[in-house]
PDB file of C-alpha atoms in Angstrom:
ATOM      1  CA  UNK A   1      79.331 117.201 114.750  1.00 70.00           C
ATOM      2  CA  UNK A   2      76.839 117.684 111.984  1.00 75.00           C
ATOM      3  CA  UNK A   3      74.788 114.963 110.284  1.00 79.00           C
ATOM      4  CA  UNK A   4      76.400 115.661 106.927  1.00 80.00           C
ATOM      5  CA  UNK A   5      79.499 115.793 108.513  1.00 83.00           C
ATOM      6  CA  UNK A   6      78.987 111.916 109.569  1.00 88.00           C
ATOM      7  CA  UNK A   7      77.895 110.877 106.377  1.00 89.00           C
ATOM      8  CA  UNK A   8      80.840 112.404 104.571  1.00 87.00           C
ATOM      9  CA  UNK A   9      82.871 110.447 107.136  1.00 88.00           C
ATOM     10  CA  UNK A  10      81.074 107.255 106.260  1.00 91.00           C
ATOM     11  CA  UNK A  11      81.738 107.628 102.577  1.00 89.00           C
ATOM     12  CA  UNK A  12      85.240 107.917 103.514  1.00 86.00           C
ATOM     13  CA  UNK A  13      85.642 105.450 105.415  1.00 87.00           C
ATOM     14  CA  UNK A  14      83.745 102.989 103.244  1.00 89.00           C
ATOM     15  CA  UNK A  15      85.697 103.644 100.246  1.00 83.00           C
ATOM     16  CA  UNK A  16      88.920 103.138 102.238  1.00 80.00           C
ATOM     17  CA  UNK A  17      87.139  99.513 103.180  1.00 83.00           C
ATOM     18  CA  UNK A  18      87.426  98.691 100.088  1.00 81.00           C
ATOM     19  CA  UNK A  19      90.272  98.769  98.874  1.00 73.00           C
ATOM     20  CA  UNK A  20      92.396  95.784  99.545  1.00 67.00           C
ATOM     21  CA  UNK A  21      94.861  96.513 102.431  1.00 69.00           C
ATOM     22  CA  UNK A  22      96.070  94.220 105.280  1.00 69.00           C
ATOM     23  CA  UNK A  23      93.048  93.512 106.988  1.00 80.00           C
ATOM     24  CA  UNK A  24      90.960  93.003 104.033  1.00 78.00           C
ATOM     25  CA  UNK A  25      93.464  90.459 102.866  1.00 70.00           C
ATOM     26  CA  UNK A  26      93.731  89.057 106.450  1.00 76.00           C
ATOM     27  CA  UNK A  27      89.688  88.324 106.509  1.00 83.00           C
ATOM     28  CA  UNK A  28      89.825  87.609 102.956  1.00 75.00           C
ATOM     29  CA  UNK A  29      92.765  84.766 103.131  1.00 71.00           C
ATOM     30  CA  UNK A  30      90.823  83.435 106.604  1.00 78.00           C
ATOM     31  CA  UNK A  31      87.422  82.598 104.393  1.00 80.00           C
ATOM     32  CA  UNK A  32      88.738  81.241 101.579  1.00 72.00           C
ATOM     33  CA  UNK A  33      91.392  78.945 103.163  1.00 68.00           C
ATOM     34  CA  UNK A  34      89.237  78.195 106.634  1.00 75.00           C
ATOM     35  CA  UNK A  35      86.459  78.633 108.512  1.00 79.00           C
ATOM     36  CA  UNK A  36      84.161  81.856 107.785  1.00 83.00           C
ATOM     37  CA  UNK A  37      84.013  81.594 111.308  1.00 88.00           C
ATOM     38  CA  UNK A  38      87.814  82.414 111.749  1.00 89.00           C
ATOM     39  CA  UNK A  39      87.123  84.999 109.249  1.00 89.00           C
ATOM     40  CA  UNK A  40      84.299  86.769 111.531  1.00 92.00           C
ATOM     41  CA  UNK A  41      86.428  86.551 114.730  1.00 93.00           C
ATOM     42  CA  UNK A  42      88.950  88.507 112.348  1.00 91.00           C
ATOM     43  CA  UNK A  43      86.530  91.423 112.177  1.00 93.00           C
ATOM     44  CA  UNK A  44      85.816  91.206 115.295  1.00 94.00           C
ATOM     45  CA  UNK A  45      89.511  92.147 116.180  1.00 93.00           C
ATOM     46  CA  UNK A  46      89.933  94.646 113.382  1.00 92.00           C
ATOM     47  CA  UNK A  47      86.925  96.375 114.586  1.00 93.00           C
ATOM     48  CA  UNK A  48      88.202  97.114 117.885  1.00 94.00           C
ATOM     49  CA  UNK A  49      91.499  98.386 117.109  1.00 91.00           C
ATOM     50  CA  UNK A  50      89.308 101.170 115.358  1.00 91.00           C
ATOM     51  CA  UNK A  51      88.197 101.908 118.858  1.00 91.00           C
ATOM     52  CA  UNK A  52      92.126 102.184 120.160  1.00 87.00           C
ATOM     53  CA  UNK A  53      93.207 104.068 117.578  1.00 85.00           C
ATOM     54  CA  UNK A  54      90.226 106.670 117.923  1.00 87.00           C
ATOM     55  CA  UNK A  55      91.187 106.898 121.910  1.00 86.00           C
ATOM     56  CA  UNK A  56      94.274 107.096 121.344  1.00 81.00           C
ATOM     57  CA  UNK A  57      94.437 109.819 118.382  1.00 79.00           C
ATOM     58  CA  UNK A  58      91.759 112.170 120.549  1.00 79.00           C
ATOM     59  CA  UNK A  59      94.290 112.605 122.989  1.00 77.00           C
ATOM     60  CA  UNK A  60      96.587 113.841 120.507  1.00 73.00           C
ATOM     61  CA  UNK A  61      94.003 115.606 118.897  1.00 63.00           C
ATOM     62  CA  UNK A  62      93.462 117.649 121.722  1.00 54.00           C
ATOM     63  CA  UNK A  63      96.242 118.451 122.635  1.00 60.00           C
ATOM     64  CA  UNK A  64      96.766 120.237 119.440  1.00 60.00           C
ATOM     65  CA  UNK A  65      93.508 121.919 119.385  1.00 56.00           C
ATOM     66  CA  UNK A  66      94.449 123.104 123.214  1.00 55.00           C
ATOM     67  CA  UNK A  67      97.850 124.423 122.785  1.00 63.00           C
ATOM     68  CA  UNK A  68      99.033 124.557 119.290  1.00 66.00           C
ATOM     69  CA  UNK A  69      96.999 125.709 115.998  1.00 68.00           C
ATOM     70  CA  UNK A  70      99.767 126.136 113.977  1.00 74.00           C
ATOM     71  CA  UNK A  71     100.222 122.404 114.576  1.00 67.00           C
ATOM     72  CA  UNK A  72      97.123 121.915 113.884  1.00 67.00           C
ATOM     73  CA  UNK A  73      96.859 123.181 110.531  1.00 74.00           C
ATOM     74  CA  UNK A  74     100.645 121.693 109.774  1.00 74.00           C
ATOM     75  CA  UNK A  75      99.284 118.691 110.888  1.00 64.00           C
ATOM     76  CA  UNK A  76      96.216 119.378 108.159  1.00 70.00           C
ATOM     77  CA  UNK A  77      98.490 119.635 105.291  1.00 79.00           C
ATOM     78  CA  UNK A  78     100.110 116.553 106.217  1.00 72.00           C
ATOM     79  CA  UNK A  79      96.689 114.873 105.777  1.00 67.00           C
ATOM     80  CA  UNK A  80      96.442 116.973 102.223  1.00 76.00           C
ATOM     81  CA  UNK A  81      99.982 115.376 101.076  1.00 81.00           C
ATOM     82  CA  UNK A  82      98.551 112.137 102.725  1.00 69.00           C
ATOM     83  CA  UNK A  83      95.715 111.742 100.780  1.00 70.00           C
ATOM     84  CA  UNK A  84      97.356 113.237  97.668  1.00 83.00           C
ATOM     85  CA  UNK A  85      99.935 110.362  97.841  1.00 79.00           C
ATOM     86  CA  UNK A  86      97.242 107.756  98.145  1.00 69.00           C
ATOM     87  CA  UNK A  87      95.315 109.413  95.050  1.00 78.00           C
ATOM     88  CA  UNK A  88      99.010 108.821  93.220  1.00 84.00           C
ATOM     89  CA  UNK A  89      99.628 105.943  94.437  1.00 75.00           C
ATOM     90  CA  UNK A  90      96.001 104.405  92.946  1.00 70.00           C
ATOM     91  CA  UNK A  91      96.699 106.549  89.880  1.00 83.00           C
ATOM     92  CA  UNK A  92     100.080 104.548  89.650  1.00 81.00           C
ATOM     93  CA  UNK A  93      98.681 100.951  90.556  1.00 73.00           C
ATOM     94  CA  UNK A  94      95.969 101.809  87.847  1.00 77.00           C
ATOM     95  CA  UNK A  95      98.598 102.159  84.925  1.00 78.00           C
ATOM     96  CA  UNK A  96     100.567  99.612  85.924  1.00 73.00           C
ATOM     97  CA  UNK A  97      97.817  96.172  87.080  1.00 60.00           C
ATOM     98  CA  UNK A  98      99.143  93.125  86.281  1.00 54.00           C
ATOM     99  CA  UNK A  99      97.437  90.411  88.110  1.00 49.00           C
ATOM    100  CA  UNK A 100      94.822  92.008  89.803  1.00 50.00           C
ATOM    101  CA  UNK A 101      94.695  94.329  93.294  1.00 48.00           C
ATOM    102  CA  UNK A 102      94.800  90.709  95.073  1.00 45.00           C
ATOM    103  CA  UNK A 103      97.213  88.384  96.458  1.00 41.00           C
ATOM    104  CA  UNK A 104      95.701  86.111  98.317  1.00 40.00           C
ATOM    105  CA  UNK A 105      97.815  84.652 101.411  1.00 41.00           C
ATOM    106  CA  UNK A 106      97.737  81.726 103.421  1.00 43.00           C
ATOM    107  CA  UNK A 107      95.886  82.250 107.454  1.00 45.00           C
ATOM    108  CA  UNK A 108      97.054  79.557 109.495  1.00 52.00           C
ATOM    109  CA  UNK A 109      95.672  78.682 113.224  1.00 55.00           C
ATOM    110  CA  UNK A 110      92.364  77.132 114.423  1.00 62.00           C
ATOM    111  CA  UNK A 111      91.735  78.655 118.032  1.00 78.00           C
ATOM    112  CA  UNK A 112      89.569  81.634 117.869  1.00 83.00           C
ATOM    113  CA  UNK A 113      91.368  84.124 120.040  1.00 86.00           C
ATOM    114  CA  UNK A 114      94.492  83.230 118.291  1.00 86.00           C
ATOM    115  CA  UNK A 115      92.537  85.156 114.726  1.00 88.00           C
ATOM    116  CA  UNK A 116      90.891  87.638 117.166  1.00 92.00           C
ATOM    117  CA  UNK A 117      94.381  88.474 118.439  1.00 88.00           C
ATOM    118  CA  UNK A 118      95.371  88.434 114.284  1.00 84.00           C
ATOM    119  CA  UNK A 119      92.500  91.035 113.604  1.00 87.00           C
ATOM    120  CA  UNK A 120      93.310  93.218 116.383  1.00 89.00           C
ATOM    121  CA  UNK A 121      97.368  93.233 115.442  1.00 85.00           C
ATOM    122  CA  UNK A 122      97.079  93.782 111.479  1.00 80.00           C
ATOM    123  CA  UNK A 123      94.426  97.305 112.437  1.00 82.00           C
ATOM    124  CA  UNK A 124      96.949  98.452 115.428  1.00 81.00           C
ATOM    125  CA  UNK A 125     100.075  97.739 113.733  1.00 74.00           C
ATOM    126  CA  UNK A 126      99.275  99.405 110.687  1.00 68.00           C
ATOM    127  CA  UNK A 127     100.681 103.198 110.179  1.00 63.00           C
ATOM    128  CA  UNK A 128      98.776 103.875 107.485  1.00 70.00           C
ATOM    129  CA  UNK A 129      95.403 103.783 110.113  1.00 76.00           C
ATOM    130  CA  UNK A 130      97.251 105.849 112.504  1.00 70.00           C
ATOM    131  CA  UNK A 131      98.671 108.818 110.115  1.00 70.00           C
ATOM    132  CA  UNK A 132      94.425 108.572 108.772  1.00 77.00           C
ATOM    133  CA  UNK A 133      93.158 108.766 112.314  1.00 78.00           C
ATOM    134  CA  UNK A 134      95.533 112.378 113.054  1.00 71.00           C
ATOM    135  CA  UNK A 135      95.351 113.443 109.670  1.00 72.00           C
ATOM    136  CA  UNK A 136      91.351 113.732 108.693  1.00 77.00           C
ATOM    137  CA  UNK A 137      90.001 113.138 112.452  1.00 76.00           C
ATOM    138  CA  UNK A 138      90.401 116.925 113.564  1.00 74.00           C
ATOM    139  CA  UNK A 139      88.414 118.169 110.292  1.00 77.00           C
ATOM    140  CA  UNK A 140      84.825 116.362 111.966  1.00 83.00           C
ATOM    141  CA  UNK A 141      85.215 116.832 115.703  1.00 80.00           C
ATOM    142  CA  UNK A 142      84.307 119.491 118.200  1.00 78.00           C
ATOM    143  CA  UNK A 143      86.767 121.507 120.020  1.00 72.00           C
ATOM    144  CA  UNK A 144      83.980 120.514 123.130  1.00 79.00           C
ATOM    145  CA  UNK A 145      83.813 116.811 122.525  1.00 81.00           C
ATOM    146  CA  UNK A 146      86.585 115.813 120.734  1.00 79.00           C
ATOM    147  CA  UNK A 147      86.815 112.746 122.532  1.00 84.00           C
ATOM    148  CA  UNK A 148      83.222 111.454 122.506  1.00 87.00           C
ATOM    149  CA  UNK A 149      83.242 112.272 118.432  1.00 87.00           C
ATOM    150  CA  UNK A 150      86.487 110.568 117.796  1.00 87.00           C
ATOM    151  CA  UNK A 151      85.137 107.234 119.689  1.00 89.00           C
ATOM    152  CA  UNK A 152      82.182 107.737 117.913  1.00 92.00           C
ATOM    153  CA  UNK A 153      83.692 108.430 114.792  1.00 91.00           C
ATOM    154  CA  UNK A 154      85.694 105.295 115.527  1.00 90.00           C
ATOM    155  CA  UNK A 155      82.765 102.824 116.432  1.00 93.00           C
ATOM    156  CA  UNK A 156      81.200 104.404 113.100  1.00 93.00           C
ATOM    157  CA  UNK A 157      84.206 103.296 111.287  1.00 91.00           C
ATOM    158  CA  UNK A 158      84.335  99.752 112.907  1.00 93.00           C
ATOM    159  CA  UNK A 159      81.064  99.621 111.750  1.00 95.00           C
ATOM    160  CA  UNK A 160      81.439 100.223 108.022  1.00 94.00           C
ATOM    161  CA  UNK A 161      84.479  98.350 108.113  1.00 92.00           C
ATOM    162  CA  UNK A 162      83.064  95.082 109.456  1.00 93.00           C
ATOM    163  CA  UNK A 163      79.830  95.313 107.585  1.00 94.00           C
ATOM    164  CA  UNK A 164      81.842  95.461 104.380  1.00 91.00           C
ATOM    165  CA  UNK A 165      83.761  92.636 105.372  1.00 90.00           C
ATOM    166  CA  UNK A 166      80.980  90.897 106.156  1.00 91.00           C
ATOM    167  CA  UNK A 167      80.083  91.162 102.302  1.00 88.00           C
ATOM    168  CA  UNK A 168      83.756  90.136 101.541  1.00 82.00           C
ATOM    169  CA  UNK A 169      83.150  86.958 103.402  1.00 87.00           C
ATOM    170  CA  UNK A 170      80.030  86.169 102.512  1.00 85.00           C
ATOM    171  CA  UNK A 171      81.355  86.564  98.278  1.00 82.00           C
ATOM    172  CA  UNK A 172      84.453  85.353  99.440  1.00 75.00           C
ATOM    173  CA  UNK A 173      84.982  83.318  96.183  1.00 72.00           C
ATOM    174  CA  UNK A 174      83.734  86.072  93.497  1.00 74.00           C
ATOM    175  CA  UNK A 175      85.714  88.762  95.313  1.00 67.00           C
ATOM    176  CA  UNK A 176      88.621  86.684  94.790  1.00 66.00           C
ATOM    177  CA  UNK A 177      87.933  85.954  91.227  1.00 67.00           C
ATOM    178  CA  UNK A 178      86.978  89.922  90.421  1.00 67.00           C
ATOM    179  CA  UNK A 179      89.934  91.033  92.433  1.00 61.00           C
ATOM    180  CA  UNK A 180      92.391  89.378  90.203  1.00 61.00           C
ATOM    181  CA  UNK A 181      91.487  90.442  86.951  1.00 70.00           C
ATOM    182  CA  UNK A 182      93.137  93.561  85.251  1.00 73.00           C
ATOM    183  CA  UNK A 183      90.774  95.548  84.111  1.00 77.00           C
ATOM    184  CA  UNK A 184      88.831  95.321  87.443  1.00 72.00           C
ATOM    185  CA  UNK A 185      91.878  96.145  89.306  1.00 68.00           C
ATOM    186  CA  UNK A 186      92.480  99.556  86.976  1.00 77.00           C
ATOM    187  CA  UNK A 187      88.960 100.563  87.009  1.00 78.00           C
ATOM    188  CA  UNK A 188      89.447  99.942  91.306  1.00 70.00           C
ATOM    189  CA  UNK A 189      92.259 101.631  91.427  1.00 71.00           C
ATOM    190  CA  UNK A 190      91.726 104.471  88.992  1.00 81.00           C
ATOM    191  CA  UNK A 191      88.454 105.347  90.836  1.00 78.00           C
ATOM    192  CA  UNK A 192      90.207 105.333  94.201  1.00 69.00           C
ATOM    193  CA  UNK A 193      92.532 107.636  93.070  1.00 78.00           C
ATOM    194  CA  UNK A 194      90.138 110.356  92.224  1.00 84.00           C
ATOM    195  CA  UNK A 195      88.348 110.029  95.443  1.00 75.00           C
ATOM    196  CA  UNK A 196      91.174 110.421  97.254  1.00 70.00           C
ATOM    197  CA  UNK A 197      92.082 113.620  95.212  1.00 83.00           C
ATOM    198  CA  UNK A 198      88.596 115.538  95.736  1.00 81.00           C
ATOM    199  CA  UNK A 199      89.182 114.571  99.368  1.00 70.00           C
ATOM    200  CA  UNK A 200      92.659 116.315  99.589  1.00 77.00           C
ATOM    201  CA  UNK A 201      91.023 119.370  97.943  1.00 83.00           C
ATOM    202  CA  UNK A 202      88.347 119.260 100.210  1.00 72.00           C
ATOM    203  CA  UNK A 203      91.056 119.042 103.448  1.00 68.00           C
ATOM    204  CA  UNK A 204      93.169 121.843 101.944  1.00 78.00           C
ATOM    205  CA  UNK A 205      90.094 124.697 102.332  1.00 78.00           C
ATOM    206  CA  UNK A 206      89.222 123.541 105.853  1.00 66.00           C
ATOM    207  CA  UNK A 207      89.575 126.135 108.326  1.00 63.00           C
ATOM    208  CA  UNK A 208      88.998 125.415 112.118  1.00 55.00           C
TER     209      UNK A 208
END
């Protein structure tokens, strides 16, 4: 995997950090209604179901590498469609903000493994993180090492991920304020969606 590869990886991956999903609420809700500590043990949760997923999508991965490339690239185009539904979708949000790209929620519970085990759930349980792990995961690893690269593509993404929500906790209170307001939420939203564009155009002239 090339170095340029891995930074175009991290850009993706940070820009999918942040925009507000269900962890980023999760962690969000934790700091501003308890302890930051909760909060971090959040992360900490989150950041390893990056790990599973990346295990867990290699196998697939290589299976289709192995045996089937016309799976493989049907399997591309579903990450094209993918990402040109979340480019819509952004496009859509943008037109339509009302109160902002942020609901903040209520985080009850006061034992620590009890908001690790929170973390852990909301990045597993989420189908959104799978279909992105099988969709844009065979366009940066090896045929050789596709399980090494997807862990480390994985621990790379835990990274970004926590070190963003590290930011989110530490601004917990003018997140919350910015994140509410209209015009923030279009300009979020409206940016998002041509990221997420360029990126399906960038997926649809991959060839393995």
């Amino acid at each position: 995997m090339s170095f340029e590869s891995i930074w175009l990886f991290i850009v993706i991956v940070f820009f999918i950090a942040i925009i507000p999903g269900p962890n980023a609420l999760l962690v969000l809700s934790t700091a501003l209604t308890q302890r930051k500590l909760f909060a971090f043990i959040n992360i900490t949760g989150v950041s390893l179901g990056f790990i599973f997923h990346a295990f867990i999508s290699a196998n697939g991965i290589s299976l289709l590498l192995t045996q089937s490339p016309t799976a493989f690239e049907a399997l591309k185009w579903v990450g094209v469609l993918y990402l040109i539904w979340l480019g819509y979708n952004h496009f859509k949000a943008a037109k339509n903000a009302q109160d902002g790209v942020l609901a903040v929620v209520s985080a009850k519970g006061s034992n620590l493994s009890t908001h690790f085990v929170k973390g852990l759930l909301t990045n597993l349980l989420n189908p959104k993180i799978v279909l992105f792990y099988l969709s844009i995961f065979p366009q940066f690893v090896t045929q050789k090492s596709v399980m090494s690269d997807s862990l480390m593509l994985g621990a790379i993404q835990a990274l970004v991920v926590a070190g963003w929500f590290l930011v989110v906790i530490l601004l917990a209170d003018t997140f919350k304020k910015l994140l509410t307001k209209k015009n923030t939420s279009r300009a979020m939203n409206a940016t998002c969606g041509l990221i997420f564009i360029g990126f399906s155009i960038q997926l649809a002239v991959f060839q393995l």
